[in-house]
Coordinates of C-alpha atoms in Angstrom, one line a residue:
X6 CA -3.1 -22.9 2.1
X7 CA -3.2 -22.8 -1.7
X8 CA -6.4 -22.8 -3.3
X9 CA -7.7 -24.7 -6.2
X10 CA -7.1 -21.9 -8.5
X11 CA -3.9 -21.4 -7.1
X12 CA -3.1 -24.9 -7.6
X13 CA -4.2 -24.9 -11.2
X14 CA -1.9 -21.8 -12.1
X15 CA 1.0 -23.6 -11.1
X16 CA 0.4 -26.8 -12.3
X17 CA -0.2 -25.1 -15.9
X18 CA 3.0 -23.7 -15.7
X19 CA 5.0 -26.0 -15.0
X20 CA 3.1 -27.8 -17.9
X21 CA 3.7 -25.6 -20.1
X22 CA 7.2 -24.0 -19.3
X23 CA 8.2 -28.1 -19.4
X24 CA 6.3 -29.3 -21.9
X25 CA 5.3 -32.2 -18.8
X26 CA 1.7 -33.4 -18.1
X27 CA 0.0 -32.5 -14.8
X28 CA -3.0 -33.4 -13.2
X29 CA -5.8 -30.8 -13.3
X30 CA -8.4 -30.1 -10.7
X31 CA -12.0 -29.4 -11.6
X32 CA -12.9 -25.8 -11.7
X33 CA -16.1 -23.6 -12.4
X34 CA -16.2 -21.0 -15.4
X35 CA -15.6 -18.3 -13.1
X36 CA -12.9 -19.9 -11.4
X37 CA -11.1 -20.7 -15.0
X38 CA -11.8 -16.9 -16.0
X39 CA -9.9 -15.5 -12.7
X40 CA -7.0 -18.0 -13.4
X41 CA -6.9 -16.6 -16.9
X42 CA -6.9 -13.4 -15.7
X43 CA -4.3 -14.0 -13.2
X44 CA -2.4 -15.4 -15.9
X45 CA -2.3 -11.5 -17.8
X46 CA -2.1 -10.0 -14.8
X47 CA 1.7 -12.1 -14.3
X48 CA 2.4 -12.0 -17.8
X49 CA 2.3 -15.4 -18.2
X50 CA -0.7 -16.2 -20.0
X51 CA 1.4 -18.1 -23.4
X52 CA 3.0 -20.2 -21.2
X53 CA -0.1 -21.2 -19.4
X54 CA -2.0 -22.0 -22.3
X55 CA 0.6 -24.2 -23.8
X56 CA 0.2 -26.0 -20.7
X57 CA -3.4 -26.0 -21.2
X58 CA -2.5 -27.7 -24.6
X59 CA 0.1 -30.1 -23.0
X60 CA -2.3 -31.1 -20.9
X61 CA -5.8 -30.8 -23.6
X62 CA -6.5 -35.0 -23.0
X63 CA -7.3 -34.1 -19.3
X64 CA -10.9 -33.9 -18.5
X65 CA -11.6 -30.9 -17.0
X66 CA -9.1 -29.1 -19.1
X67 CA -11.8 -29.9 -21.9
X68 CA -14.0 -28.3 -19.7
X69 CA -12.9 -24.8 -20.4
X70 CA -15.5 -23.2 -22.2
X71 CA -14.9 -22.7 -26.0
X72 CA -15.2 -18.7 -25.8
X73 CA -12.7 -18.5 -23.6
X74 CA -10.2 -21.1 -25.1
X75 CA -10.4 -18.9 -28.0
X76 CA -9.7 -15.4 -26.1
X77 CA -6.7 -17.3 -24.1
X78 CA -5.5 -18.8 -27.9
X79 CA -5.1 -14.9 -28.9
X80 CA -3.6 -13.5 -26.1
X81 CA -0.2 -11.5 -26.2
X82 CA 1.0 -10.3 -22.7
X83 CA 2.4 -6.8 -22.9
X84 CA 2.3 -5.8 -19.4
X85 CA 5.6 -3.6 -19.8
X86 CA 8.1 -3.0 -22.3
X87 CA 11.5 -4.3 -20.9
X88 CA 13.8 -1.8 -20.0
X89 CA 16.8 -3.8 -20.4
X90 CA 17.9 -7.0 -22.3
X91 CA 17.0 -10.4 -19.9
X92 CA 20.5 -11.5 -20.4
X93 CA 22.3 -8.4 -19.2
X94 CA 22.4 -7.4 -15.5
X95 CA 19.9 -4.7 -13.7
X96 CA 22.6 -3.8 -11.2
X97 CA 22.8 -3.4 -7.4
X98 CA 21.9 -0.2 -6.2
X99 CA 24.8 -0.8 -2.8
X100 CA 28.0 0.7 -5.3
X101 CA 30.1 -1.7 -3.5
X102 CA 28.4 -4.4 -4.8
X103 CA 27.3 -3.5 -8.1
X104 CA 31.5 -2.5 -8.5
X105 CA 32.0 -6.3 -7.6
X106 CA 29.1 -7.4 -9.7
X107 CA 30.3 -5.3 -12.6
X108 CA 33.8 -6.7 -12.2
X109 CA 32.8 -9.9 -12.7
X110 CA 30.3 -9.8 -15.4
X111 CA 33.2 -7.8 -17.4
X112 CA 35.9 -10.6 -17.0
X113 CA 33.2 -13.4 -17.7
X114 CA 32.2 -11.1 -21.0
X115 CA 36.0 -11.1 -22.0
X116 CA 35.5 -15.1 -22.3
X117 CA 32.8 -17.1 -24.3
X118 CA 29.2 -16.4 -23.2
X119 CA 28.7 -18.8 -20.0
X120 CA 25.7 -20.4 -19.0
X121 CA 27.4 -19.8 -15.6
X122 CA 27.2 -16.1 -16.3
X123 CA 23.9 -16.1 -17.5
X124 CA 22.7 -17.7 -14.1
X125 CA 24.6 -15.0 -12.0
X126 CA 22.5 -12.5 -13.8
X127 CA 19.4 -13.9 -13.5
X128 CA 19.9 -14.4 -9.8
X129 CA 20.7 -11.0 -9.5
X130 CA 17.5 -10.0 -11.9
X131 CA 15.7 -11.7 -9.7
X132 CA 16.7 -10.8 -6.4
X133 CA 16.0 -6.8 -7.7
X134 CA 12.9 -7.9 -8.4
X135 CA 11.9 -9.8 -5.2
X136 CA 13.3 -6.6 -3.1
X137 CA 10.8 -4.4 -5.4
X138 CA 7.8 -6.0 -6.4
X139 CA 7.7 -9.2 -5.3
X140 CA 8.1 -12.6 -7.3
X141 CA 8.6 -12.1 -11.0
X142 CA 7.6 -15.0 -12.8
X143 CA 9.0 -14.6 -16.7
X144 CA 11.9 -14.0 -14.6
X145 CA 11.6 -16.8 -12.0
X146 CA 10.8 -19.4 -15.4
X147 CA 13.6 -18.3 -17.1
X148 CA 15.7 -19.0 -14.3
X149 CA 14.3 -22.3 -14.0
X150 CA 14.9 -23.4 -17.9
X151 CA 18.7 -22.2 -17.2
X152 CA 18.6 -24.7 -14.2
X153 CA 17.3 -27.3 -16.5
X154 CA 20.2 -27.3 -18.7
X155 CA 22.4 -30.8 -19.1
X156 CA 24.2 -31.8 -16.1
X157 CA 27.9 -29.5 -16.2
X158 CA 26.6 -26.6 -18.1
X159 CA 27.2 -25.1 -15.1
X160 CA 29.7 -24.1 -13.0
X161 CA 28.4 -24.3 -9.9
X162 CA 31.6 -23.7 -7.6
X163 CA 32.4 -20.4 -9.7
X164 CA 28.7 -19.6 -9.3
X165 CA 28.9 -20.0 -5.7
X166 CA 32.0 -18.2 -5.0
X167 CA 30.3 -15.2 -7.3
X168 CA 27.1 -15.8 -4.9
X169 CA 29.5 -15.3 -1.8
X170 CA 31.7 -12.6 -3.2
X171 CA 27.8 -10.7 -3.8
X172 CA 26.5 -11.4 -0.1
X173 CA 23.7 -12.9 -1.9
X174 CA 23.4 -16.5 -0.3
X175 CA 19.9 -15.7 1.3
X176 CA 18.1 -14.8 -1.6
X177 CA 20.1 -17.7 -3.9
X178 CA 18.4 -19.6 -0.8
X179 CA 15.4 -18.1 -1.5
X180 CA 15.3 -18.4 -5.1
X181 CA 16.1 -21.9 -5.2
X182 CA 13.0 -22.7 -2.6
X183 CA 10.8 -20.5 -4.7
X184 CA 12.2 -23.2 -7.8
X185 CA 11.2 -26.0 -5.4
X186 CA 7.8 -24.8 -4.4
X187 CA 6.4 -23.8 -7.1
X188 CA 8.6 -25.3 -10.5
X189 CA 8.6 -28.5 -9.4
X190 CA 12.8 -28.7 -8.5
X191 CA 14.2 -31.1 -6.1
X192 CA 16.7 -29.5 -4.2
X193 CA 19.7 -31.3 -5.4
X194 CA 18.4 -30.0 -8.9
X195 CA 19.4 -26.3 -7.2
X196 CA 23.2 -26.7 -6.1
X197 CA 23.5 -23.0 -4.9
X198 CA 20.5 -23.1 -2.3
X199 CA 21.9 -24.0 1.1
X200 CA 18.5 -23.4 3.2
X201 CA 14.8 -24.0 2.5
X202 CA 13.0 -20.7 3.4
X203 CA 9.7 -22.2 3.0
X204 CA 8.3 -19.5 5.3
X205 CA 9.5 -16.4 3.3
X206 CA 8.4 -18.0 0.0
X207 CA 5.4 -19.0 0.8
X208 CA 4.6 -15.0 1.8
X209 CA 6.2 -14.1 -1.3
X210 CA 3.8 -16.2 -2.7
X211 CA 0.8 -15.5 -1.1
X212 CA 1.2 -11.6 -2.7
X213 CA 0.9 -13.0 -6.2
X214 CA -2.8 -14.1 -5.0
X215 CA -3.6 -11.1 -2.6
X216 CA -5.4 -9.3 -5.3
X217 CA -8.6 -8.7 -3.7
X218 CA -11.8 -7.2 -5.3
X219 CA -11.3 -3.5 -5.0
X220 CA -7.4 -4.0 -6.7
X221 CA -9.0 -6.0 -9.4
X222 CA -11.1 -3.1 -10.6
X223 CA -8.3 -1.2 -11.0
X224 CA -6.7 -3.7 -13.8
X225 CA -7.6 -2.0 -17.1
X226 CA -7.5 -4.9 -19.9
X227 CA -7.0 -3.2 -23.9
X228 CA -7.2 -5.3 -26.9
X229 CA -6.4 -4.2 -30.3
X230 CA -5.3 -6.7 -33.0
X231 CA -5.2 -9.7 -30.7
X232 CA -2.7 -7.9 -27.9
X233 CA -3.8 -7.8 -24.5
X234 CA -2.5 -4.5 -22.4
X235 CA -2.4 -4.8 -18.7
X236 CA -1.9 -1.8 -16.4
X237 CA -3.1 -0.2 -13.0
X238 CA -3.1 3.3 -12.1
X239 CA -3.5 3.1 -8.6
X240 CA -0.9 5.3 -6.9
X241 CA -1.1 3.2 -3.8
X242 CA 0.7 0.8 -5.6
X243 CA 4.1 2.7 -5.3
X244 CA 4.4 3.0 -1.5
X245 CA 3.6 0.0 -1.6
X246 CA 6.4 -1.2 -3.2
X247 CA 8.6 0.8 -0.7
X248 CA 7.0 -1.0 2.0
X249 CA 7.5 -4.6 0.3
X250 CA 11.5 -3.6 -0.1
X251 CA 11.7 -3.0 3.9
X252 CA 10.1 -6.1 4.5
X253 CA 12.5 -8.2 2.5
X254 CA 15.1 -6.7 3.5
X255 CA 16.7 -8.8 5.8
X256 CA 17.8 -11.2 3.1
X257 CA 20.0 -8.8 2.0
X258 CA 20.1 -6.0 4.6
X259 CA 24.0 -4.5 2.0
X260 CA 21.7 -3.7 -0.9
X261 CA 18.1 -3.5 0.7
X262 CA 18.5 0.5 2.3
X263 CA 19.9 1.8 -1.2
X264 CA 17.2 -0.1 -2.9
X265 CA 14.9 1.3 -0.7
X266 CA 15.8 4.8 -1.1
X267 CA 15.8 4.1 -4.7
X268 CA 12.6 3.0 -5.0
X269 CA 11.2 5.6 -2.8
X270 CA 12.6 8.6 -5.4
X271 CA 11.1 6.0 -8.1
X272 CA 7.7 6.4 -6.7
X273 CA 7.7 10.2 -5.6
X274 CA 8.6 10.4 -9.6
X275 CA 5.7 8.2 -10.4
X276 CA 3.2 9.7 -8.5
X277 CA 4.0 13.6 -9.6
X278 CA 3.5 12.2 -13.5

C-alpha cells in the first residue's frame, strides 16, 4: 500500500506535469523533506514544484516550511548527462529487433516528423529502461504529455502494428498501466495497452520507494550556483541492475537475454573504473 508520502509524490506530479489541481494530504517537515529528496533522487524535482505551485491555495501545501520552499525554488536536477537525444531511439540490444526497429524509424524519418514516431520511440526508451533500472520517470512523463496530445495526432493502428512487428505488446501493456496508475490515464486514454498488469507495475513501483536508510547515505547531494548533483557510488548498485533485467524479463523474454548480457559487461566496466 502506498504511503502518504508516496501519495503526495504522485499527486504533485501529476499537478505539475498537467498543470491540474490535486488534493494534498497533510505531512510532517520531515515527511516533506524525504519527498523533496525523492523528488532529486528521480530527477523530477521542477516538475514537482510547479505542482507545488499549481496547487499553493491548498492548505497543507502552505505548510511547507519557508526554508525549504526556497531550496526546492532553486533546484536544477542533473542526475546524468543524457547520452542521447529523448527524441531518437536507444536501440534494442536483440539485432533482429533493433534491424526491424531501425527499419522503421528510417522510413518514418524519410516522411514528416510524426507524433506516431515519436511515441514508438519513447515506448522503446522506455521499455530499455524498465529492463535496466526500473521506472524512469522524465521518461514515463514525457510519454504521458505525447499521450495527451489532440485526439488523431496519433496513429494508433500504425503504432500498433509497429508494437507487434517489435514483440513489444507486454511492455506497451505495461507502460500504459504504469500511465494509469500513477498519471492519472483512463485506459481508453492508452489505445495500445491491451492488459492491465497491475501486479507488475505496482512492483515496479514499489523500487522507486525501496530506498531504505543505509542506500540513502549513499546519495551524495552537491550544490554550486543553484544546481543540485545527485549520484551514488555504491557498486552494489550494478549487479543489481543485472538482477532487475532477469526479473523483467518475461515481458520481453527476445530482447531481455541480450540486455542482460549487455548490462552485465556494462557493470563489470563500471566496477573496474
Amino acid at each position: 500500500m502506498a504511503t502518504v508520502i508516496e501519495r503526495n509524490f504522485f499527486r504533485l506530479l501529476r499537478a505539475g506535469l498537467f498543470s491540474s489541481r490535486e488534493a494534498i494530504e497533510p505531512l510532517s517537515p520531515w515527511k516533506w523533506r524525504r519527498l523533496y529528496q525523492l523528488s532529486l533522487v528521480h530527477g523530477v524535482s521542477e516538475t514537482i514544484w510547479h505542482g507545488i505551485q499549481v496547487c499553493q491555495d491548498d492548505y497543507f501545501v502552505g505548510l511547507i516550511s519557508p526554508e525549504l520552499k526556497e531550496k526546492w525554488s532553486k533546484t536544477i536536477v542533473k542526475t546524468k548527462e543524457p547520452d542521447e537525444d529523448t527524441e531518437e531511439a536507444m536501440g534494442l540490444t536483440n539485432p533482429l529487433l533493433d534491424r526491424k526497429l531501425q527499419a522503421i524509424i528510417d522510413q518514418e524519418s524519410s516522411l514528416e516528423e510524426t507524433p506516431t514516431r515519436l511515441l514508438l520511440v519513447a515506448i522503446v526508451n522506455n521499455t530499455r529502461a524498465i529492463l535496466n533500472e526500473g521506472i524512469n520517470l522524465p521518461l514515463l512523463m514525457e510519454m504521458a504529455q505525447m499521450l495527451r496530445q489532440p485526439a488523431g495526432t496519433i496513429d494508433f493502428d500504425k503504432l500498433q502494428s509497429w508494437i507487434s512487428r517489435l514483440r513489444l505488446q507486454p511492455m506497451a501493456d505495461l507502460l500504459g498501466t504504469l500511465n494509469v496508475m500513477l498519471l492519472g490515464f483512463r485506459e481508453a486514454e492508452v489505445p495500445f495497452m491491451k492488459k492491465n498488469l497491475e501486479k507488475t507495475a505496482t512492483q515496479l513501483t514499489e523500487e522507486l520507494f525501496n530506498l531504505n536508510d543505509s542506500s540513502t547515505d549513499e546519495w551524495y547531494f552537491t550544490q554550486k550556483d543553484d544546481e543540485i548533483f545527485v549520484r551514488t557510488h555504491n557498486s552494489r548498485a550494478m549487479f543489481w541492475h543485472v538482477g532487475h533485467s532477469a526479473r523483467f524479463s518475461r515481458l520481453y523474454p527476445s530482447e531481455a537475454l541480450t540486455n542482460f548480457f549487455k548490462s552485465f559487461a556494462n557493470s563489470l566496466t563500471h566496477i573496474e573504473e
